[in-house]
Structures are given as C-alpha cells and as structure tokens.
Amino acid sequence: MIIKIKSLSVVIFYKPQYIRQKSEGKTRNTYKINICKLHKQKEVKDYFIRGKRMAQKYIDIFSDLLKKEDLPAPMTWDTALTDSTIPVFSEKLMMFHVSGMIAAGIGNYGASMSRSPRRDLGLKYASLIPEIALYAEDGANIMIKHGWLEEPPQSDNRERLIKGE
C-alpha cells in the first residue's frame, strides 16, 4: 500500500499489515485471559496476568498507530471467552504455548523492523522487545523451577578452563 504521510511530503511504501499483525496480539490477549481464569498456581496465574496487561498495552500502542494514519484497527476477539472454570490443558502445556507465542512475537517485531522504512515504527518495535524478552525469561524460569523445562545448555566458562579449575 502506498500512502502519503501528512507531515512529510513524500510517498513511502508502508504495509499496514505489519502493524495490524502486532495489533492482532489481541488473539493472544484473549488466549491469556482464558488461561488466567483456569489455573491455580499463583505464580503461573500472575505470569499470565502480567502477559495480558503487556498485550493490552501493545494493542493500544499499535491500534493508535493505525488510527493516526486513518487505518482501521482490528477488533478484539474477547467475545470468544467462555465461562468454563475447568482447565482443559495443563499449566505446563499452556506455559509452552505462551513461550512459543512470545518467541514468534519477538520474531515478528524483528521482521517488521526490517520491512518498514519508517524510523518511528522501527523505534517502537525496538523499544518493546526488551520488555518482552524479560517476560520470556521469567516464563522460562517458572518452567525450570517447576521441572517443565530443563535448564538450557550453557557455554563453558573459558576463564575457568584456562585457569584449570
């Protein structure tokens, strides 16, 4: 899609689907809402609630970007929530799914940064990645703590090897 940016008198190539893709984190937000109400372990539940809040913040950021350009922002899928209180999947499985979605989200931000000629968008994506990475690390630590994930392989400590320790 080619649009004319109001503040600049140049025509740039701009693909709103990259922002829309970020805005569609609403699906993940709905997913986390369902997860939050079903799980019993406080640590896991708090992790999902934190993710829900982060997702809502990002939805607002990217929806505002679309609206500023007079483009429609995707609707939320919150109507897909059920009133069930019986967990269908284990916390272990849900943590793995959320970890996968986080990894995909960070990858999508990187791809979006590389495809957008707009510096303001690249800066926005780059500014969100550290918070998401810390959230991912916290999730990995929860999984390791509960024995749901082995500790990832570590590199050898070269200094200790040189000293013969």
PDB file of C-alpha atoms in Angstrom, residues 29-150:
ATOM      1  CA  ASN A  29      -4.566 -11.395  24.812  1.00  0.00           C
ATOM      2  CA  THR A  30      -7.847 -13.329  24.709  1.00  0.00           C
ATOM      3  CA  TYR A  31      -5.872 -16.560  24.979  1.00  0.00           C
ATOM      4  CA  LYS A  32      -4.183 -15.324  28.146  1.00  0.00           C
ATOM      5  CA  ILE A  33      -7.475 -14.171  29.658  1.00  0.00           C
ATOM      6  CA  ASN A  34      -8.804 -17.697  29.281  1.00  0.00           C
ATOM      7  CA  ILE A  35      -5.620 -19.134  30.733  1.00  0.00           C
ATOM      8  CA  CYS A  36      -5.632 -16.782  33.736  1.00  0.00           C
ATOM      9  CA  LYS A  37      -9.017 -17.812  34.984  1.00  0.00           C
ATOM     10  CA  LEU A  38      -8.326 -21.528  34.763  1.00  0.00           C
ATOM     11  CA  HIS A  39      -5.044 -22.091  36.530  1.00  0.00           C
ATOM     12  CA  LYS A  40      -4.473 -22.477  40.236  1.00  0.00           C
ATOM     13  CA  GLN A  41      -0.749 -21.894  40.824  1.00  0.00           C
ATOM     14  CA  LYS A  42      -0.392 -18.252  41.840  1.00  0.00           C
ATOM     15  CA  GLU A  43       2.994 -17.825  40.185  1.00  0.00           C
ATOM     16  CA  VAL A  44       1.710 -19.112  36.833  1.00  0.00           C
ATOM     17  CA  LYS A  45      -1.532 -17.161  37.106  1.00  0.00           C
ATOM     18  CA  ASP A  46       0.366 -13.942  37.936  1.00  0.00           C
ATOM     19  CA  TYR A  47       2.638 -14.553  34.946  1.00  0.00           C
ATOM     20  CA  PHE A  48      -0.349 -14.837  32.615  1.00  0.00           C
ATOM     21  CA  ILE A  49      -2.000 -11.757  34.113  1.00  0.00           C
ATOM     22  CA  ARG A  50       1.225  -9.808  33.554  1.00  0.00           C
ATOM     23  CA  GLY A  51       1.258 -11.023  29.947  1.00  0.00           C
ATOM     24  CA  LYS A  52      -2.359  -9.955  29.487  1.00  0.00           C
ATOM     25  CA  ARG A  53      -1.516  -6.440  30.695  1.00  0.00           C
ATOM     26  CA  MET A  54       1.518  -6.238  28.425  1.00  0.00           C
ATOM     27  CA  ALA A  55      -0.518  -7.467  25.455  1.00  0.00           C
ATOM     28  CA  GLN A  56      -3.213  -4.855  26.122  1.00  0.00           C
ATOM     29  CA  LYS A  57      -0.562  -2.126  26.268  1.00  0.00           C
ATOM     30  CA  TYR A  58       0.862  -3.240  22.922  1.00  0.00           C
ATOM     31  CA  ILE A  59      -2.595  -3.496  21.379  1.00  0.00           C
ATOM     32  CA  ASP A  60      -3.256   0.093  22.401  1.00  0.00           C
ATOM     33  CA  ILE A  61       0.097   1.274  21.025  1.00  0.00           C
ATOM     34  CA  PHE A  62      -0.326  -0.363  17.620  1.00  0.00           C
ATOM     35  CA  SER A  63      -4.028   0.406  17.307  1.00  0.00           C
ATOM     36  CA  ASP A  64      -3.248   4.072  17.976  1.00  0.00           C
ATOM     37  CA  LEU A  65      -0.605   3.996  15.232  1.00  0.00           C
ATOM     38  CA  LEU A  66      -3.151   2.658  12.761  1.00  0.00           C
ATOM     39  CA  LYS A  67      -5.809   5.154  13.820  1.00  0.00           C
ATOM     40  CA  LYS A  68      -3.379   8.076  13.438  1.00  0.00           C
ATOM     41  CA  GLU A  69      -2.953   7.045   9.795  1.00  0.00           C
ATOM     42  CA  ASP A  70      -6.735   6.756   9.338  1.00  0.00           C
ATOM     43  CA  LEU A  71      -6.493   2.989   9.025  1.00  0.00           C
ATOM     44  CA  PRO A  72      -8.855   0.578  10.754  1.00  0.00           C
ATOM     45  CA  ALA A  73      -7.577  -1.285  13.798  1.00  0.00           C
ATOM     46  CA  PRO A  74      -8.610  -4.947  14.107  1.00  0.00           C
ATOM     47  CA  MET A  75     -11.369  -5.830  16.552  1.00  0.00           C
ATOM     48  CA  THR A  76     -10.657  -7.851  19.657  1.00  0.00           C
ATOM     49  CA  TRP A  77     -11.720 -11.472  19.965  1.00  0.00           C
ATOM     50  CA  ASP A  78     -12.840 -11.107  23.556  1.00  0.00           C
ATOM     51  CA  THR A  79     -16.279 -12.414  22.645  1.00  0.00           C
ATOM     52  CA  ALA A  80     -14.725 -15.876  22.288  1.00  0.00           C
ATOM     53  CA  LEU A  81     -14.309 -16.198  26.065  1.00  0.00           C
ATOM     54  CA  THR A  82     -16.174 -18.950  27.829  1.00  0.00           C
ATOM     55  CA  ASP A  83     -17.431 -19.160  31.373  1.00  0.00           C
ATOM     56  CA  SER A  84     -15.786 -22.540  31.951  1.00  0.00           C
ATOM     57  CA  THR A  85     -13.672 -22.912  35.086  1.00  0.00           C
ATOM     58  CA  ILE A  86     -12.348 -26.378  34.264  1.00  0.00           C
ATOM     59  CA  PRO A  87      -8.815 -26.330  32.814  1.00  0.00           C
ATOM     60  CA  VAL A  88      -8.657 -28.193  29.525  1.00  0.00           C
ATOM     61  CA  PHE A  89      -4.863 -28.135  29.323  1.00  0.00           C
ATOM     62  CA  SER A  90      -2.148 -28.384  31.955  1.00  0.00           C
ATOM     63  CA  GLU A  91      -0.203 -25.363  33.147  1.00  0.00           C
ATOM     64  CA  LYS A  92       2.909 -26.963  31.681  1.00  0.00           C
ATOM     65  CA  LEU A  93       1.365 -27.132  28.207  1.00  0.00           C
ATOM     66  CA  MET A  94      -0.016 -23.598  28.434  1.00  0.00           C
ATOM     67  CA  MET A  95       3.371 -22.226  29.501  1.00  0.00           C
ATOM     68  CA  PHE A  96       4.955 -23.912  26.469  1.00  0.00           C
ATOM     69  CA  HIS A  97       2.310 -22.400  24.179  1.00  0.00           C
ATOM     70  CA  VAL A  98       2.799 -18.944  25.642  1.00  0.00           C
ATOM     71  CA  SER A  99       6.581 -19.316  25.281  1.00  0.00           C
ATOM     72  CA  GLY A 100       6.113 -20.173  21.621  1.00  0.00           C
ATOM     73  CA  MET A 101       3.862 -17.162  21.093  1.00  0.00           C
ATOM     74  CA  ILE A 102       6.397 -14.889  22.784  1.00  0.00           C
ATOM     75  CA  ALA A 103       9.199 -16.184  20.555  1.00  0.00           C
ATOM     76  CA  ALA A 104       7.030 -15.695  17.458  1.00  0.00           C
ATOM     77  CA  GLY A 105       6.090 -12.204  18.632  1.00  0.00           C
ATOM     78  CA  ILE A 106       9.712 -11.145  19.060  1.00  0.00           C
ATOM     79  CA  GLY A 107      10.477 -12.584  15.613  1.00  0.00           C
ATOM     80  CA  ASN A 108       7.547 -10.662  14.139  1.00  0.00           C
ATOM     81  CA  TYR A 109       8.816  -7.433  15.673  1.00  0.00           C
ATOM     82  CA  GLY A 110      12.246  -8.035  14.141  1.00  0.00           C
ATOM     83  CA  ALA A 111      10.740  -8.802  10.739  1.00  0.00           C
ATOM     84  CA  SER A 112       8.517  -5.735  10.957  1.00  0.00           C
ATOM     85  CA  MET A 113      11.505  -3.540  11.854  1.00  0.00           C
ATOM     86  CA  SER A 114      13.405  -4.784   8.824  1.00  0.00           C
ATOM     87  CA  ARG A 115      10.494  -4.251   6.439  1.00  0.00           C
ATOM     88  CA  SER A 116       9.392  -0.798   7.482  1.00  0.00           C
ATOM     89  CA  PRO A 117      11.144   2.254   6.075  1.00  0.00           C
ATOM     90  CA  ARG A 118       9.631   4.358   8.849  1.00  0.00           C
ATOM     91  CA  ARG A 119      12.076   5.059  11.644  1.00  0.00           C
ATOM     92  CA  ASP A 120       9.307   5.780  14.123  1.00  0.00           C
ATOM     93  CA  LEU A 121       7.912   2.260  13.676  1.00  0.00           C
ATOM     94  CA  GLY A 122      11.333   0.617  13.937  1.00  0.00           C
ATOM     95  CA  LEU A 123      11.979   2.543  17.124  1.00  0.00           C
ATOM     96  CA  LYS A 124       8.593   1.493  18.533  1.00  0.00           C
ATOM     97  CA  TYR A 125       9.263  -2.196  17.798  1.00  0.00           C
ATOM     98  CA  ALA A 126      12.801  -1.983  19.191  1.00  0.00           C
ATOM     99  CA  SER A 127      11.621  -0.297  22.381  1.00  0.00           C
ATOM    100  CA  LEU A 128       9.144  -3.102  23.134  1.00  0.00           C
ATOM    101  CA  ILE A 129      11.483  -6.065  22.577  1.00  0.00           C
ATOM    102  CA  PRO A 130      13.440  -5.746  25.879  1.00  0.00           C
ATOM    103  CA  GLU A 131      10.264  -5.898  27.986  1.00  0.00           C
ATOM    104  CA  ILE A 132       9.040  -8.919  26.039  1.00  0.00           C
ATOM    105  CA  ALA A 133      12.424 -10.637  26.362  1.00  0.00           C
ATOM    106  CA  LEU A 134      12.366 -10.175  30.148  1.00  0.00           C
ATOM    107  CA  TYR A 135       8.851 -11.608  30.222  1.00  0.00           C
ATOM    108  CA  ALA A 136      10.056 -14.604  28.183  1.00  0.00           C
ATOM    109  CA  GLU A 137      12.967 -15.124  30.588  1.00  0.00           C
ATOM    110  CA  ASP A 138      10.615 -15.044  33.568  1.00  0.00           C
ATOM    111  CA  GLY A 139       8.444 -17.676  31.866  1.00  0.00           C
ATOM    112  CA  ALA A 140      11.465 -19.888  31.233  1.00  0.00           C
ATOM    113  CA  ASN A 141      12.491 -19.537  34.882  1.00  0.00           C
ATOM    114  CA  ILE A 142       9.000 -20.573  36.027  1.00  0.00           C
ATOM    115  CA  MET A 143       9.147 -23.629  33.763  1.00  0.00           C
ATOM    116  CA  ILE A 144      12.629 -24.558  35.022  1.00  0.00           C
ATOM    117  CA  LYS A 145      11.529 -24.101  38.653  1.00  0.00           C
ATOM    118  CA  HIS A 146       8.595 -26.495  38.192  1.00  0.00           C
ATOM    119  CA  GLY A 147      10.647 -29.030  36.211  1.00  0.00           C
ATOM    120  CA  TRP A 148       8.727 -28.355  32.988  1.00  0.00           C
ATOM    121  CA  LEU A 149      11.851 -27.243  31.138  1.00  0.00           C
ATOM    122  CA  GLU A 150      15.426 -28.304  31.537  1.00  0.00           C
TER     123      GLU A 150
END
